[in-house]
Coordinates of C-alpha atoms in Angstrom, one line a residue:
M1 CA 5.0 -17.9 18.4
D2 CA 6.0 -18.1 21.8
L3 CA 7.1 -13.6 22.8
V4 CA 8.8 -12.4 25.6
E5 CA 8.0 -8.8 26.9
S6 CA 10.5 -6.3 26.1
T7 CA 11.7 -2.8 27.6
E8 CA 8.8 -1.3 26.0
M9 CA 5.5 -1.8 27.7
T10 CA 4.0 -1.9 24.1
L11 CA 6.2 -4.0 22.6
K12 CA 6.2 -7.6 22.3
I13 CA 9.5 -9.0 21.1
P14 CA 9.4 -13.1 19.7
E15 CA 12.1 -15.5 21.9
W16 CA 13.5 -16.4 18.3
L17 CA 14.3 -12.3 18.1
D18 CA 18.0 -12.7 19.4
E19 CA 21.6 -12.3 19.2
K20 CA 21.6 -15.4 17.1
F21 CA 19.1 -14.3 14.6
I22 CA 21.0 -10.8 14.6
H23 CA 24.0 -12.7 14.0
A24 CA 22.6 -14.8 11.2
C25 CA 21.4 -11.5 10.0
L26 CA 24.4 -9.6 9.7
E27 CA 26.6 -13.0 8.5
D28 CA 23.9 -13.7 5.7
G29 CA 23.3 -16.7 7.5
K30 CA 26.9 -18.0 6.7
K31 CA 28.2 -19.0 10.2
N32 CA 31.7 -18.1 9.6
G33 CA 32.9 -15.9 12.7
E34 CA 33.2 -12.6 10.6
V35 CA 30.7 -10.9 13.0
T36 CA 31.0 -10.3 16.7
V37 CA 27.1 -8.6 17.9
K38 CA 28.4 -6.7 21.4
S39 CA 25.0 -5.5 22.1
Y40 CA 21.4 -4.8 20.7
E41 CA 18.1 -3.1 21.7
T42 CA 14.6 -3.2 20.1
S43 CA 11.7 -0.8 19.9
T44 CA 8.8 -0.5 18.3
V45 CA 8.0 1.0 15.0
A46 CA 4.3 2.0 15.0
P47 CA 1.8 2.0 17.5
P48 CA -0.7 -0.6 17.8
G49 CA -3.5 -0.5 15.4
N50 CA -1.4 1.8 13.0
G51 CA -2.7 -0.3 9.9
F52 CA -0.1 -2.8 9.3
L53 CA -1.3 -6.2 9.8
S54 CA 2.3 -6.9 10.8
L55 CA 4.9 -7.2 13.5
L56 CA 7.8 -4.6 13.5
V57 CA 10.4 -4.5 15.6
R58 CA 13.5 -2.0 15.2
V59 CA 16.7 -3.4 16.2
K60 CA 19.5 -1.2 16.8
V61 CA 23.4 -3.2 16.9
K62 CA 26.4 -2.8 17.7
Y63 CA 28.5 -5.4 16.3
Q64 CA 32.2 -6.1 15.2
K65 CA 33.9 -7.3 12.2
K66 CA 36.8 -9.8 12.7
N67 CA 40.1 -8.4 13.1
S68 CA 38.5 -5.0 13.2
E69 CA 39.0 -3.2 16.6
D70 CA 36.1 -0.5 15.1
V71 CA 32.4 -1.1 16.9
Q72 CA 29.8 -0.3 14.1
N73 CA 26.0 0.3 14.3
L74 CA 23.3 -0.7 12.6
S75 CA 20.0 -0.2 12.9
L76 CA 17.4 -2.9 11.3
V77 CA 13.5 -2.8 11.1
V78 CA 12.4 -6.7 11.6
K79 CA 8.8 -8.1 9.7
G80 CA 6.9 -10.4 10.8
P81 CA 3.4 -12.1 11.1
L82 CA 1.4 -10.4 14.0
G83 CA 0.1 -14.4 15.1
E84 CA 0.0 -18.0 13.3
M85 CA 1.4 -17.6 9.7
S86 CA -1.3 -17.6 7.0
S87 CA -1.2 -17.5 3.0
F88 CA -1.5 -13.4 3.0
Y89 CA 2.0 -13.4 5.3
E90 CA 3.7 -15.9 2.7
T91 CA 3.9 -13.2 -0.1
E92 CA 6.0 -10.7 1.1
P93 CA 9.3 -12.7 2.0
K94 CA 8.8 -14.2 -1.6
F95 CA 8.8 -10.7 -3.0
Y96 CA 12.0 -9.2 -1.6
K97 CA 13.8 -12.4 -2.0
M98 CA 12.9 -13.8 -5.6
F99 CA 11.3 -10.7 -7.4
M100 CA 13.7 -8.7 -5.9
S101 CA 16.4 -10.6 -6.5
S102 CA 15.8 -11.1 -10.2
A103 CA 14.8 -7.2 -10.4
L104 CA 17.9 -6.4 -9.2
E105 CA 19.7 -8.3 -11.9
I106 CA 17.4 -6.6 -14.7
S107 CA 18.7 -3.2 -13.2
P108 CA 21.1 -3.0 -10.2
D109 CA 20.3 0.9 -9.9
I110 CA 16.2 0.1 -8.4
R111 CA 15.8 2.4 -5.5
F112 CA 12.0 1.9 -5.2
A113 CA 12.1 -0.6 -1.9
P114 CA 14.1 -0.8 1.3
K115 CA 17.9 -3.1 0.4
T116 CA 16.8 -6.4 2.5
Y117 CA 19.2 -8.5 5.2
F118 CA 19.1 -12.8 4.9
S119 CA 16.2 -13.8 7.9
P120 CA 17.1 -16.9 9.7
V121 CA 13.3 -17.3 10.2
P122 CA 10.6 -18.2 7.5
G123 CA 8.0 -15.6 6.8
V124 CA 10.0 -12.8 8.4
I125 CA 11.5 -9.9 6.9
V126 CA 14.4 -8.3 7.9
L127 CA 14.8 -4.8 6.2
E128 CA 17.2 -1.6 6.6
D129 CA 15.5 1.1 8.7
L130 CA 14.8 3.6 6.5
K131 CA 14.6 6.1 9.5
S132 CA 18.4 5.7 10.1
E133 CA 18.9 6.9 6.4
C134 CA 16.8 10.0 7.0
Y135 CA 13.5 8.7 5.6
L136 CA 10.7 9.8 7.0
M137 CA 6.5 9.2 7.1
A138 CA 4.6 12.1 6.0
E139 CA 2.1 12.7 8.3
K140 CA -1.6 10.8 7.0
N141 CA -4.1 13.3 8.3
E142 CA -1.7 16.6 6.3
M143 CA -2.1 14.2 2.4
L144 CA 0.8 14.5 0.0
D145 CA 1.3 17.8 -2.5
Y146 CA 2.3 17.2 -5.5
A147 CA 6.3 17.3 -5.1
H148 CA 5.7 14.0 -2.9
C149 CA 2.7 12.9 -5.5
R150 CA 5.5 13.1 -8.4
L151 CA 8.3 11.0 -6.7
Y152 CA 5.4 8.5 -6.0
A153 CA 4.1 8.6 -9.4
I154 CA 8.0 8.0 -11.0
A155 CA 8.9 5.3 -8.1
S156 CA 5.6 3.3 -8.7
A157 CA 6.3 3.4 -12.8
T158 CA 9.4 2.0 -11.7
F159 CA 8.5 -0.9 -10.3
H160 CA 5.5 -1.3 -12.2
A161 CA 8.4 -1.1 -15.2
V162 CA 11.0 -3.8 -14.1
A163 CA 7.5 -6.0 -12.7
V164 CA 7.1 -6.5 -16.7
A165 CA 10.6 -7.4 -17.2
V166 CA 10.5 -10.0 -14.9
H167 CA 7.1 -11.0 -16.0
E168 CA 9.1 -12.1 -19.2
K169 CA 11.8 -14.2 -17.7
Y170 CA 9.7 -15.7 -14.7
P171 CA 5.8 -15.4 -15.8
T172 CA 4.5 -17.8 -13.1
L173 CA 6.5 -16.0 -9.9
V174 CA 5.1 -12.8 -11.1
Q175 CA 1.4 -14.2 -11.5
S176 CA 1.8 -16.0 -7.6
L177 CA 2.7 -13.2 -6.3
G178 CA 0.1 -11.4 -8.2
S179 CA -3.1 -13.6 -7.0
E180 CA -6.1 -11.7 -6.0
K181 CA -6.0 -11.1 -2.3
F182 CA -8.8 -9.1 -1.2
F183 CA -11.3 -7.8 -3.9
S184 CA -13.4 -10.9 -4.8
N185 CA -16.4 -12.9 -3.6
E186 CA -14.2 -16.3 -2.6
P187 CA -15.1 -17.0 1.5
S188 CA -11.8 -15.2 2.5
S189 CA -12.9 -12.3 1.1
V190 CA -16.0 -11.6 2.7
G191 CA -14.8 -9.2 5.8
I192 CA -12.8 -7.1 3.4
R193 CA -16.5 -6.9 1.1
R194 CA -18.5 -6.0 4.3
L195 CA -16.3 -3.3 4.9
F196 CA -16.2 -1.6 1.5
V197 CA -20.2 -2.2 0.2
G198 CA -20.8 -0.6 4.0
G199 CA -18.6 2.2 3.8
L200 CA -19.9 2.8 0.0
R201 CA -23.7 2.5 1.7
H202 CA -22.5 5.2 4.4
L203 CA -21.2 7.1 1.5
A204 CA -24.5 7.5 -0.1
K205 CA -26.6 8.2 2.5
K206 CA -24.4 11.0 3.3
M207 CA -24.6 12.4 0.0
K208 CA -28.2 12.9 0.5
D209 CA -27.2 15.9 2.2
F210 CA -26.0 17.3 -0.8
E211 CA -28.7 18.8 -3.1
E212 CA -26.0 18.5 -6.2
Y213 CA -25.8 14.4 -5.4
K214 CA -28.4 13.3 -4.6
K215 CA -29.8 12.4 -7.8
Y216 CA -26.8 9.5 -7.0
A217 CA -27.0 8.7 -4.1
D218 CA -30.0 6.2 -4.0
I219 CA -28.4 4.0 -6.8
I220 CA -25.2 4.4 -5.9
H221 CA -26.8 2.7 -2.3
S222 CA -29.7 0.4 -3.7
S223 CA -26.3 -1.0 -6.5
S224 CA -23.5 -1.3 -3.7
T225 CA -23.3 -4.5 -3.9
A226 CA -23.4 -4.7 -8.1
I227 CA -20.8 -2.2 -7.9
W228 CA -18.7 -4.8 -5.7
N229 CA -19.1 -7.6 -8.5
M230 CA -17.9 -5.1 -11.2
T231 CA -14.8 -4.7 -8.8
V232 CA -13.5 -7.5 -8.8
D233 CA -13.9 -8.3 -12.2
V234 CA -12.5 -5.2 -14.0
L235 CA -8.9 -5.4 -11.2
K236 CA -8.5 -9.0 -12.9
P237 CA -5.5 -8.9 -15.3
N238 CA -7.2 -7.1 -18.7
A239 CA -5.9 -7.5 -22.4
T240 CA -4.2 -4.3 -22.9
F241 CA -1.3 -3.8 -20.0
N242 CA -0.6 -5.9 -16.8
S243 CA 2.0 -5.5 -14.4
L244 CA 3.3 -6.5 -10.5
T245 CA 1.1 -4.0 -8.7
Q246 CA 1.5 -3.2 -4.8
G247 CA -1.8 -3.0 -4.0
D248 CA -2.4 0.0 -1.8
P249 CA -0.1 2.5 -2.1
W250 CA -1.1 5.2 0.6
V251 CA 0.7 7.4 2.7
T252 CA 1.6 5.2 5.5
N253 CA 3.2 2.4 2.8
M254 CA 5.9 4.9 2.1
M255 CA 8.6 6.6 3.7
F256 CA 10.2 10.2 2.2
K257 CA 14.1 11.4 2.0
Y258 CA 14.2 15.6 2.6
D259 CA 17.0 18.0 1.2
S260 CA 17.9 20.5 3.7
S261 CA 14.7 23.1 2.1
R262 CA 12.6 20.3 3.1
K263 CA 12.0 19.2 -0.2
P264 CA 11.6 15.8 -0.7
V265 CA 14.0 14.6 -3.1
E266 CA 13.1 10.4 -3.0
V267 CA 11.2 7.7 -1.8
K268 CA 10.6 3.8 -1.1
L269 CA 7.7 2.2 -1.4
L270 CA 6.7 -0.3 2.0
D271 CA 4.3 -3.1 2.2
F272 CA 4.0 -5.8 -0.3
Q273 CA 1.7 -7.9 1.4
G274 CA -1.4 -7.0 -1.2
L275 CA -0.2 -7.8 -4.7
R276 CA -1.8 -8.0 -7.5
Y277 CA -1.2 -9.0 -11.2
S278 CA -3.4 -6.4 -13.2
S279 CA -3.6 -3.2 -14.3
P280 CA -0.7 -1.0 -13.2
V281 CA -3.7 1.6 -12.7
V282 CA -5.1 0.2 -10.2
D283 CA -2.2 1.8 -8.3
L284 CA -2.6 4.8 -9.2
I285 CA -6.7 5.0 -8.7
F286 CA -6.3 4.1 -4.4
F287 CA -3.3 6.2 -4.0
I288 CA -4.8 9.1 -6.1
W289 CA -8.2 8.5 -3.9
S290 CA -6.2 8.2 -0.6
S291 CA -3.7 10.7 -0.5
P292 CA -2.7 13.5 -1.9
K293 CA -4.0 17.2 -1.0
H294 CA -7.4 18.1 -2.4
E295 CA -5.5 20.4 -5.0
V296 CA -3.5 18.0 -6.4
R297 CA -6.7 15.6 -7.6
E298 CA -8.3 19.4 -8.6
K299 CA -5.3 20.5 -10.2
R300 CA -2.6 18.1 -11.4
L301 CA -3.9 14.8 -12.0
T302 CA -2.9 15.8 -16.2
D303 CA 0.6 16.2 -14.3
F304 CA 0.9 13.2 -12.4
Y305 CA -1.1 10.8 -15.2
R306 CA 1.8 12.2 -17.6
V307 CA 5.3 12.0 -15.3
Y308 CA 4.1 8.7 -14.5
C309 CA 3.3 7.4 -18.3
D310 CA 6.4 8.8 -19.1
T311 CA 8.3 7.2 -16.3
L312 CA 7.1 3.8 -17.2
N313 CA 7.7 4.2 -20.7
D314 CA 11.1 5.1 -20.5
K315 CA 11.7 2.5 -18.1
L316 CA 10.2 -0.4 -20.5
E317 CA 12.9 0.6 -23.0
D318 CA 15.5 1.2 -20.3
Y319 CA 14.5 -3.2 -19.2
N320 CA 14.7 -3.9 -22.7
C321 CA 10.8 -4.8 -22.6
S322 CA 8.9 -4.8 -26.0
E323 CA 5.5 -3.4 -24.3
R324 CA 4.2 0.1 -24.2
F325 CA 1.4 1.9 -22.1
S326 CA 0.4 5.1 -23.5
Y327 CA -1.5 8.3 -22.2
E328 CA -4.7 7.2 -23.8
Q329 CA -4.4 3.5 -23.0
L330 CA -3.8 4.7 -19.3
M331 CA -6.6 7.6 -19.1
E332 CA -9.1 4.1 -20.3
A333 CA -7.7 2.4 -17.9
V334 CA -8.5 5.5 -15.5
K335 CA -12.5 5.2 -16.6
R336 CA -12.8 1.9 -17.0
L337 CA -11.1 1.6 -12.8
S338 CA -14.1 4.3 -11.8
C339 CA -15.4 1.4 -9.3
K340 CA -12.7 1.4 -7.4
A341 CA -11.9 4.7 -7.4
L342 CA -15.8 5.1 -5.9
F343 CA -14.6 1.8 -3.2
V344 CA -11.3 3.9 -2.1
A345 CA -13.1 7.6 -1.9
S346 CA -16.0 6.1 0.7
T347 CA -14.1 3.7 2.3
S348 CA -10.4 4.5 2.2
F349 CA -9.7 8.1 2.4
P350 CA -12.3 8.5 5.2
I351 CA -10.2 6.0 7.1
M352 CA -7.1 7.3 6.7
M353 CA -8.4 10.7 7.6
C354 CA -9.7 9.8 10.7
Q355 CA -7.6 10.6 13.2
K356 CA -8.9 8.6 16.2
N357 CA -7.9 5.5 16.8
I358 CA -10.2 2.8 15.1
D359 CA -9.3 -0.6 14.6
A360 CA -11.0 -0.9 11.1
G361 CA -9.9 -4.4 11.1
T362 CA -12.6 -5.4 13.5
L363 CA -15.3 -4.4 10.9
C364 CA -14.2 -7.2 8.8
L365 CA -14.9 -9.7 11.6
E366 CA -18.0 -11.3 11.7
E367 CA -19.3 -10.8 14.6
C368 CA -18.6 -6.9 14.3
D369 CA -23.1 -6.1 14.6
E370 CA -24.3 -3.6 12.1
R371 CA -25.0 -1.0 15.3
K372 CA -20.8 -0.6 16.1
F373 CA -20.3 -1.0 12.2
T374 CA -22.3 2.1 11.5
G375 CA -21.0 3.2 14.6
A376 CA -17.8 3.0 13.4
F377 CA -18.3 5.1 10.1
D378 CA -20.0 7.4 11.8
Q379 CA -16.9 8.6 13.7
Y380 CA -15.1 8.2 10.2
Y381 CA -17.9 10.6 8.9
D382 CA -17.0 12.6 12.0
H383 CA -18.0 16.5 11.9
D384 CA -14.7 17.7 10.7
Y385 CA -14.8 15.3 8.1
C386 CA -18.2 16.3 6.7
K387 CA -16.5 19.9 6.6
N388 CA -13.3 20.2 5.6
H389 CA -13.7 16.8 3.6
L390 CA -16.5 15.1 1.5
P391 CA -17.5 18.6 0.1
K392 CA -14.5 18.9 -1.4
L393 CA -13.9 15.3 -2.8
L394 CA -18.0 14.3 -4.0
K395 CA -17.2 17.8 -6.0
Q396 CA -14.0 15.9 -7.1
L397 CA -15.5 12.6 -7.8
D398 CA -18.3 14.5 -9.9
T399 CA -15.9 16.6 -12.1
L400 CA -14.0 13.8 -12.7
E401 CA -17.2 11.7 -13.8
V402 CA -16.6 8.7 -11.5
F403 CA -20.5 8.9 -10.6
E404 CA -21.3 8.8 -14.0
N405 CA -18.8 6.2 -15.5
V406 CA -20.1 4.5 -12.8
I407 CA -23.7 4.7 -13.5
T408 CA -23.0 3.9 -17.1
Q409 CA -21.0 0.7 -16.7
L410 CA -23.5 -0.6 -14.6
G411 CA -26.3 0.0 -17.8
L412 CA -28.5 2.1 -15.5
E413 CA -29.8 6.1 -15.5
K414 CA -29.4 8.4 -12.6
Q415 CA -32.6 8.5 -10.4

């Protein structure tokens, strides 16, 4: 893409993002002269290196409809690839255009994702600006309390249920959207594998500083590649229950609306680039080990899982699906996915909690040497993290039998 500078130093605007583009969005691509764009301005949605892997531009538009003197205001978010278009970026436009239209046919009341507008540029998505609708992104370092987590459980259950319904009508669509993009042993996943295996080994080294967890440290370190391979297998579709999953539902991939007392009342899920067709519990595992406050993992997990399971089955019934997913099946999936929990806890969580601007994406690059990799994880596992979060996290992993489950699944014994 050719780029031109905007008025903001940190933001570059693609040349195609012009009045003609905005006009097409507002007229749904029909070119019928129903709308006149009076003016527009652009600004950045998020700073570089914030983990979105995309161009994100806020566009505030003033426009008039035909035969009206009223000037109306609209705020949009334009999302596109940062560089050359790749297959990774093809998933989300297809999700909004094909999956969401099918989902809304099943239930027009679905509200878990933002509204979209027509985009005249392939690979580019135009979304409603949730900020203008009073949605806010929670502070990632503060983590989410149970009220926020409960809303996520309901939204994700709704998404997973309608995905089952869409799959019944359009199985090829759902499975193509949900092809594995990260956790595989294909050449395209070498960087992600390096990041997560390296993160797990770093956690294992830190565990040696805690007497009660030394018994797990060596086996986790020496088995890190085997744990990766086990995770690759367990993320594949299973014989019990599958759906389309978001992939990486953490704090920065959702926005909340609040009432006058600052209580969260609604949530919208964002970023559907990493979709996977697998057990829906994969999403719950990623969320639970990346985003909630410690007390949620310590005291409210049963409540969280119950809300999710009840909502999922209610929605499956609403959408005329024959499948159901019992609480016992959910908990069995949680146990089976302990290896995934370990990778999220060792890598995604410290990255999420880090207050320094370290681009984790560079750690996936082949030219990133071992010293730079270790240095980055030393910053993720800094003094604050190791004092205020790591001891609690390790206790939670131990109490919830994540270590024991992984070692049992490996067929090994504690050392």
